[in-house]
mmCIF file of C-alpha atoms in Angstrom:
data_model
loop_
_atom_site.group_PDB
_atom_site.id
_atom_site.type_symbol
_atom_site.label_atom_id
_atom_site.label_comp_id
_atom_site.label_asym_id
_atom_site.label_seq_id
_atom_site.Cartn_x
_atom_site.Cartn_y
_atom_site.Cartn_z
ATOM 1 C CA UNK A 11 -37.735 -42.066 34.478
ATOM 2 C CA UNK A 12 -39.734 -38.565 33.621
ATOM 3 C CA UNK A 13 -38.587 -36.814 30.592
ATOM 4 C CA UNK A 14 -36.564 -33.237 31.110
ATOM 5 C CA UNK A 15 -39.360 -30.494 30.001
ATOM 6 C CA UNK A 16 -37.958 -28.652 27.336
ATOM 7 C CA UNK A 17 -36.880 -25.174 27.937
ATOM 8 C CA UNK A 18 -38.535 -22.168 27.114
ATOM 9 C CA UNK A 19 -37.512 -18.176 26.149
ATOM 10 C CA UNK A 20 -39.468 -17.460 29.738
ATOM 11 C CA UNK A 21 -37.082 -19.434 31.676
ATOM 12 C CA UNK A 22 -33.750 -17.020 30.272
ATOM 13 C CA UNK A 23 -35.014 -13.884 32.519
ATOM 14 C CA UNK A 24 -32.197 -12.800 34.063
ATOM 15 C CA UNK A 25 -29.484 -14.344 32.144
ATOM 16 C CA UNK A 26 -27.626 -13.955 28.977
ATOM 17 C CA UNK A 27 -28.580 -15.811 25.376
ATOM 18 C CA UNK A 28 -27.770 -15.735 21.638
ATOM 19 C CA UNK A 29 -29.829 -16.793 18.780
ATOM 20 C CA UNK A 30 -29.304 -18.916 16.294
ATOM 21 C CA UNK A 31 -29.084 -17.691 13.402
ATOM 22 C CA UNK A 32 -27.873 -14.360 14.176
ATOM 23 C CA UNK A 33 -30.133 -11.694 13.608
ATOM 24 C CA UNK A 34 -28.273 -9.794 10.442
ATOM 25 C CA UNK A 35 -27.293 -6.392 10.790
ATOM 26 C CA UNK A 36 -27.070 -6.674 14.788
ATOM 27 C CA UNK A 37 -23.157 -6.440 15.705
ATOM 28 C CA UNK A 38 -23.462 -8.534 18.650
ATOM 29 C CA UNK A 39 -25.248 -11.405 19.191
ATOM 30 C CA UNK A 40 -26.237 -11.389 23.312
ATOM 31 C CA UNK A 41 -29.070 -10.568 24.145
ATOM 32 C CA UNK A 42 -31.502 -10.472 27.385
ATOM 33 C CA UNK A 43 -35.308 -11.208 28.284
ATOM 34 C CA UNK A 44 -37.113 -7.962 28.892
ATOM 35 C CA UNK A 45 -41.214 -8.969 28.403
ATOM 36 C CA UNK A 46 -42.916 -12.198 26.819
ATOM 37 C CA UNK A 47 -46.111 -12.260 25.717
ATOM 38 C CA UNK A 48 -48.487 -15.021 24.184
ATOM 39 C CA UNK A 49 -47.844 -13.268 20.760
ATOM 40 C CA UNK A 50 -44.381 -11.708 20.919
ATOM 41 C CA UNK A 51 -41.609 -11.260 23.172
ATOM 42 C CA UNK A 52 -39.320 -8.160 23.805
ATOM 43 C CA UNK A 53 -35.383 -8.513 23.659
ATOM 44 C CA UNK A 54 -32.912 -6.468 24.035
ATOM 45 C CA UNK A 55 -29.299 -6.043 23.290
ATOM 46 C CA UNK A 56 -27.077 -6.068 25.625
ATOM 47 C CA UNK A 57 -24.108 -4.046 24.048
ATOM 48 C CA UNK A 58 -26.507 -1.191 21.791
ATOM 49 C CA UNK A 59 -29.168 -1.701 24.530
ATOM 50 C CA UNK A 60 -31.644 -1.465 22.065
ATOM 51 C CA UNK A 61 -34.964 -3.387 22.411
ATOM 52 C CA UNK A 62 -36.693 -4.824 19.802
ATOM 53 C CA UNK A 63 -40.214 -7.149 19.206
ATOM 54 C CA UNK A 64 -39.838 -10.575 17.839
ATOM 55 C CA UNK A 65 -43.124 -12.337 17.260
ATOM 56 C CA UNK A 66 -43.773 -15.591 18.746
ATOM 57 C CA UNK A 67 -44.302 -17.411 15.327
ATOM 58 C CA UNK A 68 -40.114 -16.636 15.288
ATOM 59 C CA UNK A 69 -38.944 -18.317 18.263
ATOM 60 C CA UNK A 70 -38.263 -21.917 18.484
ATOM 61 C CA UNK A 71 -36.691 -24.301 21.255
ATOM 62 C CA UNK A 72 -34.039 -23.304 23.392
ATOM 63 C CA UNK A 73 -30.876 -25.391 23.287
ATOM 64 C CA UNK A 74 -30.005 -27.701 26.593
ATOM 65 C CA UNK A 75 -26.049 -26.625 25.833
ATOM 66 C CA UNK A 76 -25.507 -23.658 27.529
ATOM 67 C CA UNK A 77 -21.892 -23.389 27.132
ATOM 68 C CA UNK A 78 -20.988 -20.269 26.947
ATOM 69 C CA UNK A 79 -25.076 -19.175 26.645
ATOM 70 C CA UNK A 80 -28.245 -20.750 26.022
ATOM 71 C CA UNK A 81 -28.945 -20.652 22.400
ATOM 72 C CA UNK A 82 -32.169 -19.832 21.041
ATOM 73 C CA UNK A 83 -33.620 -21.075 17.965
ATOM 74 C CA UNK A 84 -35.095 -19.143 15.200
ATOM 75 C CA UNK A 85 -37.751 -20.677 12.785
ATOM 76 C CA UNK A 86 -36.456 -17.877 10.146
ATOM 77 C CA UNK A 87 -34.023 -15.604 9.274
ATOM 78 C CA UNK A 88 -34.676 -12.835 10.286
ATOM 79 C CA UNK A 89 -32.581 -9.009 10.182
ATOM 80 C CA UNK A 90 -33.016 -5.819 11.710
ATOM 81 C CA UNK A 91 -34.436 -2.867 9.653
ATOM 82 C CA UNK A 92 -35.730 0.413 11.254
ATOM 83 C CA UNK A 93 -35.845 -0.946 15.009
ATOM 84 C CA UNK A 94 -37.821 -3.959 14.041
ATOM 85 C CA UNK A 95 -37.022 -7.531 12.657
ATOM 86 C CA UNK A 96 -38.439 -9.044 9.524
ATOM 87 C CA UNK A 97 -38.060 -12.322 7.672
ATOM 88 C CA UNK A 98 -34.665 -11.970 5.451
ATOM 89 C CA UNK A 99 -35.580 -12.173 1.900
ATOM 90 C CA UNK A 100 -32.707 -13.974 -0.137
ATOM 91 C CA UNK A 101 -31.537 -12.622 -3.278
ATOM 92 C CA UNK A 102 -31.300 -15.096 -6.179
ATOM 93 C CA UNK A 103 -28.791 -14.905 -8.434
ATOM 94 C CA UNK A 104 -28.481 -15.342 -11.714
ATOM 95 C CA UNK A 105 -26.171 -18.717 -12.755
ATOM 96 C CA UNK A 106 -23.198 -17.729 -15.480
ATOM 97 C CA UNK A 107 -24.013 -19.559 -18.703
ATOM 98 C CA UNK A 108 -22.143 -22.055 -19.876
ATOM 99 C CA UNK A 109 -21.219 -23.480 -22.790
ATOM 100 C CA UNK A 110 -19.653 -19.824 -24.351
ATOM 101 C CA UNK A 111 -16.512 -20.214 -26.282
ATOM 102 C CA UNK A 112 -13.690 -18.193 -24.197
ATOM 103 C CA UNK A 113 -11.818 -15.934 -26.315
ATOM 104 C CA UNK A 114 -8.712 -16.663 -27.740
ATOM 105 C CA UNK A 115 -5.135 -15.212 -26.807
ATOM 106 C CA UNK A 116 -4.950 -13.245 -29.375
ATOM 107 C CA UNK A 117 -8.602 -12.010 -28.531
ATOM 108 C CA UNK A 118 -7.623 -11.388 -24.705
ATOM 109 C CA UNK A 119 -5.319 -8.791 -26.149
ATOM 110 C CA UNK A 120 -2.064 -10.704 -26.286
ATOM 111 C CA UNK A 121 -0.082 -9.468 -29.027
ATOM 112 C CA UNK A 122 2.057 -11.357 -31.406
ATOM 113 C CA UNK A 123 5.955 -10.571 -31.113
ATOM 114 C CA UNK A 124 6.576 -8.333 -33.855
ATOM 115 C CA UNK A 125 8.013 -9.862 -37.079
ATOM 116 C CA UNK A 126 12.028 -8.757 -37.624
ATOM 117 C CA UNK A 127 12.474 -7.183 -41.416
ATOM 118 C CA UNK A 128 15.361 -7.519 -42.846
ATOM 119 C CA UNK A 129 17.259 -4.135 -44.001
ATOM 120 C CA UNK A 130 19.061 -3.700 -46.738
ATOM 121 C CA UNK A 131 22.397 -3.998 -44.758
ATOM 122 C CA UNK A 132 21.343 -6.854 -42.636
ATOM 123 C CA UNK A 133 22.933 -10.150 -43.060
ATOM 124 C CA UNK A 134 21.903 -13.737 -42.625
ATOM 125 C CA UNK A 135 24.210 -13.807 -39.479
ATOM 126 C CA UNK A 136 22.424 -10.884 -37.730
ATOM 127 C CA UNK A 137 19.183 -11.725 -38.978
ATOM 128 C CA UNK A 138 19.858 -15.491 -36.565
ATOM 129 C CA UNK A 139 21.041 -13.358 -33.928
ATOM 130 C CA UNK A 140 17.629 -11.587 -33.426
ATOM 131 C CA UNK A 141 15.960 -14.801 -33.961
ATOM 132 C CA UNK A 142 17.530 -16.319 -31.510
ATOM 133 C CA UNK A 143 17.068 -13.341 -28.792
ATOM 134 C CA UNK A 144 13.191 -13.364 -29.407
ATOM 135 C CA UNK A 145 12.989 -16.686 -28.941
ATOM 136 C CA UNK A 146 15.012 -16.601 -25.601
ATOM 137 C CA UNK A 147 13.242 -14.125 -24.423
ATOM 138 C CA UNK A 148 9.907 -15.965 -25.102
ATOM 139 C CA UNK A 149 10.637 -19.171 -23.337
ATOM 140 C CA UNK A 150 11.998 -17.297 -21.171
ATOM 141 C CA UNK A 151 8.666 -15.458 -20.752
ATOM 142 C CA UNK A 152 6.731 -18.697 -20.677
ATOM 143 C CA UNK A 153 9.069 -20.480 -17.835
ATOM 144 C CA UNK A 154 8.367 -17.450 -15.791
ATOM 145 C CA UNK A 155 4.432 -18.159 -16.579
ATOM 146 C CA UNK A 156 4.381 -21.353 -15.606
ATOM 147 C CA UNK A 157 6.312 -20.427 -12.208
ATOM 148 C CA UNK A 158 3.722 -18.094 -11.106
ATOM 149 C CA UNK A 159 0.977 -20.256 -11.988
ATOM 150 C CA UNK A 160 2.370 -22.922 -9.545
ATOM 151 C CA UNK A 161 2.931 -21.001 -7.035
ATOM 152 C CA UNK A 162 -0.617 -19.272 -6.939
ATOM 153 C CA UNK A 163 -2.291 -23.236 -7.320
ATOM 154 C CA UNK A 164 -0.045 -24.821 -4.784
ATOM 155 C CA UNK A 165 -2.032 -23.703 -1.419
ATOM 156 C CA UNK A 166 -5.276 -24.847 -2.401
ATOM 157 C CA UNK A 167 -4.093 -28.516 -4.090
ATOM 158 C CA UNK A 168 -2.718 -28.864 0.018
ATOM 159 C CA UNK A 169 -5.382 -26.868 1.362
ATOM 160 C CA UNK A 170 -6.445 -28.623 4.557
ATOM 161 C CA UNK A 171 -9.924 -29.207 6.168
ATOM 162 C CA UNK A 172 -9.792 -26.508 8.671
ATOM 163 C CA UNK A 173 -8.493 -23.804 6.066
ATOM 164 C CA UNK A 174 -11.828 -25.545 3.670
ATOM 165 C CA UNK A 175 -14.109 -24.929 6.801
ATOM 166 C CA UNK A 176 -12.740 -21.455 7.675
ATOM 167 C CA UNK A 177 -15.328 -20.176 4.388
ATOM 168 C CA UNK A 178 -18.157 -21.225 6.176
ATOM 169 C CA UNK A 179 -19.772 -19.288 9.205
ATOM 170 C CA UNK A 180 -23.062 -19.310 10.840
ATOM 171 C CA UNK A 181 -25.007 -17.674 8.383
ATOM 172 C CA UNK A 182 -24.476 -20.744 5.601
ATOM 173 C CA UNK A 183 -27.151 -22.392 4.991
ATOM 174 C CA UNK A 184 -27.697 -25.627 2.394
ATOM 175 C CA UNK A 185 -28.088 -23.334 -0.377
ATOM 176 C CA UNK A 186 -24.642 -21.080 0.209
ATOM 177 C CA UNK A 187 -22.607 -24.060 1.037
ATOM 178 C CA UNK A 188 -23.726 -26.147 -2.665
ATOM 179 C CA UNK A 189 -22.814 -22.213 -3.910
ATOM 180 C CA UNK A 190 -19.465 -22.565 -2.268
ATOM 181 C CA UNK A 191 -18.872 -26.809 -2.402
ATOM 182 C CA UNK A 192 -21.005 -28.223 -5.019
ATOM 183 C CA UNK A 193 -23.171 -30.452 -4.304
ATOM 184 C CA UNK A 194 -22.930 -33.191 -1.402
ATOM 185 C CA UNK A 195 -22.834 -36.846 -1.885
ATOM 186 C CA UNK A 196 -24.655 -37.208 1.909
ATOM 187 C CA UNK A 197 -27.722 -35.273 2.689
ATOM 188 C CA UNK A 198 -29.008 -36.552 5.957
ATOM 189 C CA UNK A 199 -31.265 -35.650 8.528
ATOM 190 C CA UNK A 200 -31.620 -36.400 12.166
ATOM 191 C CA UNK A 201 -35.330 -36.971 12.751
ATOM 192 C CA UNK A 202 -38.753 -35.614 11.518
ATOM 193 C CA UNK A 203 -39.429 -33.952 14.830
ATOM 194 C CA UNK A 204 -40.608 -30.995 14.613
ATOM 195 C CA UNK A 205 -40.606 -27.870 16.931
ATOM 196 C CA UNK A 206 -37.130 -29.328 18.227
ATOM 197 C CA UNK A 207 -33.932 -28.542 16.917
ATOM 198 C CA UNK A 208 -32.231 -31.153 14.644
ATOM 199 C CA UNK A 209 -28.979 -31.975 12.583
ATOM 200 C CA UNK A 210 -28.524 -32.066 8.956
ATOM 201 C CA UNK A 211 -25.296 -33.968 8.107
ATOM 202 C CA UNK A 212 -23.582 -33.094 4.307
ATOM 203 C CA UNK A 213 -20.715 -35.477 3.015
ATOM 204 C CA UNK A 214 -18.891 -34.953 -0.116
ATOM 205 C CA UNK A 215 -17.154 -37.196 -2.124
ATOM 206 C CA UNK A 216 -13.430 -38.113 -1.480
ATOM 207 C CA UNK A 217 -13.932 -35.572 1.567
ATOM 208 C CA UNK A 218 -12.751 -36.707 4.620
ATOM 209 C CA UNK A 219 -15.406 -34.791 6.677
ATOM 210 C CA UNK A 220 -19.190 -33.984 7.475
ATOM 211 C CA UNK A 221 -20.470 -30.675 8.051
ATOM 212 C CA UNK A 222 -23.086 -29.911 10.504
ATOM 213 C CA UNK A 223 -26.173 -28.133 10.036
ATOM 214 C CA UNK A 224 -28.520 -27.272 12.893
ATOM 215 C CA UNK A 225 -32.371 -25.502 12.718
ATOM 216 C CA UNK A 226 -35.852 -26.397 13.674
ATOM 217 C CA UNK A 227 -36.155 -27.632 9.879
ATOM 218 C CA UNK A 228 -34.409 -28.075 6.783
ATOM 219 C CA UNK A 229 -34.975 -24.664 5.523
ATOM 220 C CA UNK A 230 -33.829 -22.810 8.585
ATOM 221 C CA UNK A 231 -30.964 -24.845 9.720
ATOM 222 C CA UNK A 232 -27.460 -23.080 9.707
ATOM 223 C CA UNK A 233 -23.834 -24.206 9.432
ATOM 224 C CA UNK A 234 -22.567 -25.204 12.851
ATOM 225 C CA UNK A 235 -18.682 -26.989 12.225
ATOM 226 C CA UNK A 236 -17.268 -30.168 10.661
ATOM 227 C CA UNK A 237 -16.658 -33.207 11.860
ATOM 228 C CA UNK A 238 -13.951 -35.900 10.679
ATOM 229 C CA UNK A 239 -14.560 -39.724 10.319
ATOM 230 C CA UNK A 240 -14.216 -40.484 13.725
ATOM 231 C CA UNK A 241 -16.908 -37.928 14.535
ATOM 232 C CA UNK A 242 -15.055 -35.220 16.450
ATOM 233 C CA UNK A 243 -14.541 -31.584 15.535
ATOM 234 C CA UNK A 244 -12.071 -30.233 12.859
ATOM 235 C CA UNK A 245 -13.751 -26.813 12.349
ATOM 236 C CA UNK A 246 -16.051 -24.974 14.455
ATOM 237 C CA UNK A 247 -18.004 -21.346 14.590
ATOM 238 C CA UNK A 248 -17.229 -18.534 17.012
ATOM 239 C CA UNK A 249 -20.230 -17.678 19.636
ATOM 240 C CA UNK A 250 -20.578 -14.432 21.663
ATOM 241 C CA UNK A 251 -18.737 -13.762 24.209
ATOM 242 C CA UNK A 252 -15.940 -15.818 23.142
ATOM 243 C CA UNK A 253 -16.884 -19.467 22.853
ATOM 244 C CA UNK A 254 -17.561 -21.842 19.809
ATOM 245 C CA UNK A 255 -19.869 -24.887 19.017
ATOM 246 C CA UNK A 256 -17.410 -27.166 19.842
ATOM 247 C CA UNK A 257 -19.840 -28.283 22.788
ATOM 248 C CA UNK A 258 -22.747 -28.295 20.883
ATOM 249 C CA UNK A 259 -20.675 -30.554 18.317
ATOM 250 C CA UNK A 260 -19.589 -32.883 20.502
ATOM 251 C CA UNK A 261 -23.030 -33.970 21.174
ATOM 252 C CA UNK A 262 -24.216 -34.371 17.998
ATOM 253 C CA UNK A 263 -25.544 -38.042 17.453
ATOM 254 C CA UNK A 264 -23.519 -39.718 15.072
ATOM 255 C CA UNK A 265 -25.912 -40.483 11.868
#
């Protein structure tokens, strides 16, 4: 049995596609065939209706899935600046330093209670009194500290996989999600191929789930959703015109 020929950007004219990864600064991510060349191609979106160049070195495969558009691959990032697209250029940042002593309490400003004197008229009995009221009123401070505290920790010691996923989106790449994670235990790829698009699976320790990368390579693949031990979806990424990756997901070779 003959092999399906792969698809090419020629064979969208006419109909509706997105690309993946979303070309930054464009607000919506639909957009239709207008001219190809063998150099470049001309696309245009369809909710600013403006048309832009994108040279052919860009443009990778186009996606079998095409539920709820063909997706087409891009070999970079790439963002719109003065009507034409470039290669996004990443800012690095600098890492904190660690290792710095933190400053104490009484450094961060937190004052000591002031010390009671004793007037001429006071007695021992008043003197215990006030002792006794300070003292109240700093355990009762510290009871109230400790409240808040819980309450502010307890959502993310039961934070759950899908409220995890929900801080990654399609523009994550390897490098944002070690920013965001750490780093994973799992770093896996689906083949060698290249000029197809592949899968990079990430598992982290005591995590019970894989996220999904997808790109023509390593460098350019993108966050697509998670998957749980048994493989199926527990967080996925919103498409134009309403849809997600949840197809694309569930067709993802287990690996």
């Amino acid at each position: 049995m003959s092999e399906a020929l792969p698809i090419s950007i020629e064979d969208l004219e006419n109909r509706r596609f997105a690309f993946y990864p979303a070309i930054v600064n464009v607000e919506h991510n639909e957009w239709l065939l207008e001219r190809a060349s063998w150099s470049e191609v001309l696309v245009k979106n369809v909710k600013s209706g403006e048309s832009v160049w994108i040279p052919r070195q860009y443009i990778g495969e186009v996606s079998s899935v095409d539920e709820p558009l063909p997706i087409v691959g891009l070999r970079r990032e790439l963002e719109l600046k003065a009507g034409a697209v470039w290669p996004r250029e990443r800012r690095v940042l600098a890492m904190p330093k660690f290792g710095a002593a933190r400053p104490s309490a009484h450094e961060e400003g937190v004052e000591a209670p002031p010390a009671v004197h004793r007037g001429f008229g006071a007695s021992p009995g008043t003197e215990t009194r006030i002792s006794r009221l300070i003292g109240g009123a700093l355990l009762l401070g510290i009871a109230l500290l400790v409240l808040v505290v819980a309450i502010v920790q307890r959502p993310v010691a039961y934070k759950s996989i899908e409220q995890l996923a929900l801080e990654l989106n399609a523009n994550d790449d390897y490098n944002s999600i070690v920013r965001k994670l750490g780093v994973p235990s799992e770093d896996r790829w689906q083949s060698n191929v290249e000029g197809q698009i592949q899968f990079r699976a990430l598992r982290f320790k005591s995590q019970p789930y894989t996220l999904i990368l997808m790109g023509l390579d390593r460098d350019s693949a993108r966050y697509i959703g998670a998957l749980d031990k048994n493989w199926k979806p527990v967080h996925v990424v919103r498409l134009p015109g309403g849809g997600d990756t949840s197809a694309i997901l569930q067709r993802v070779p287990k690996f």
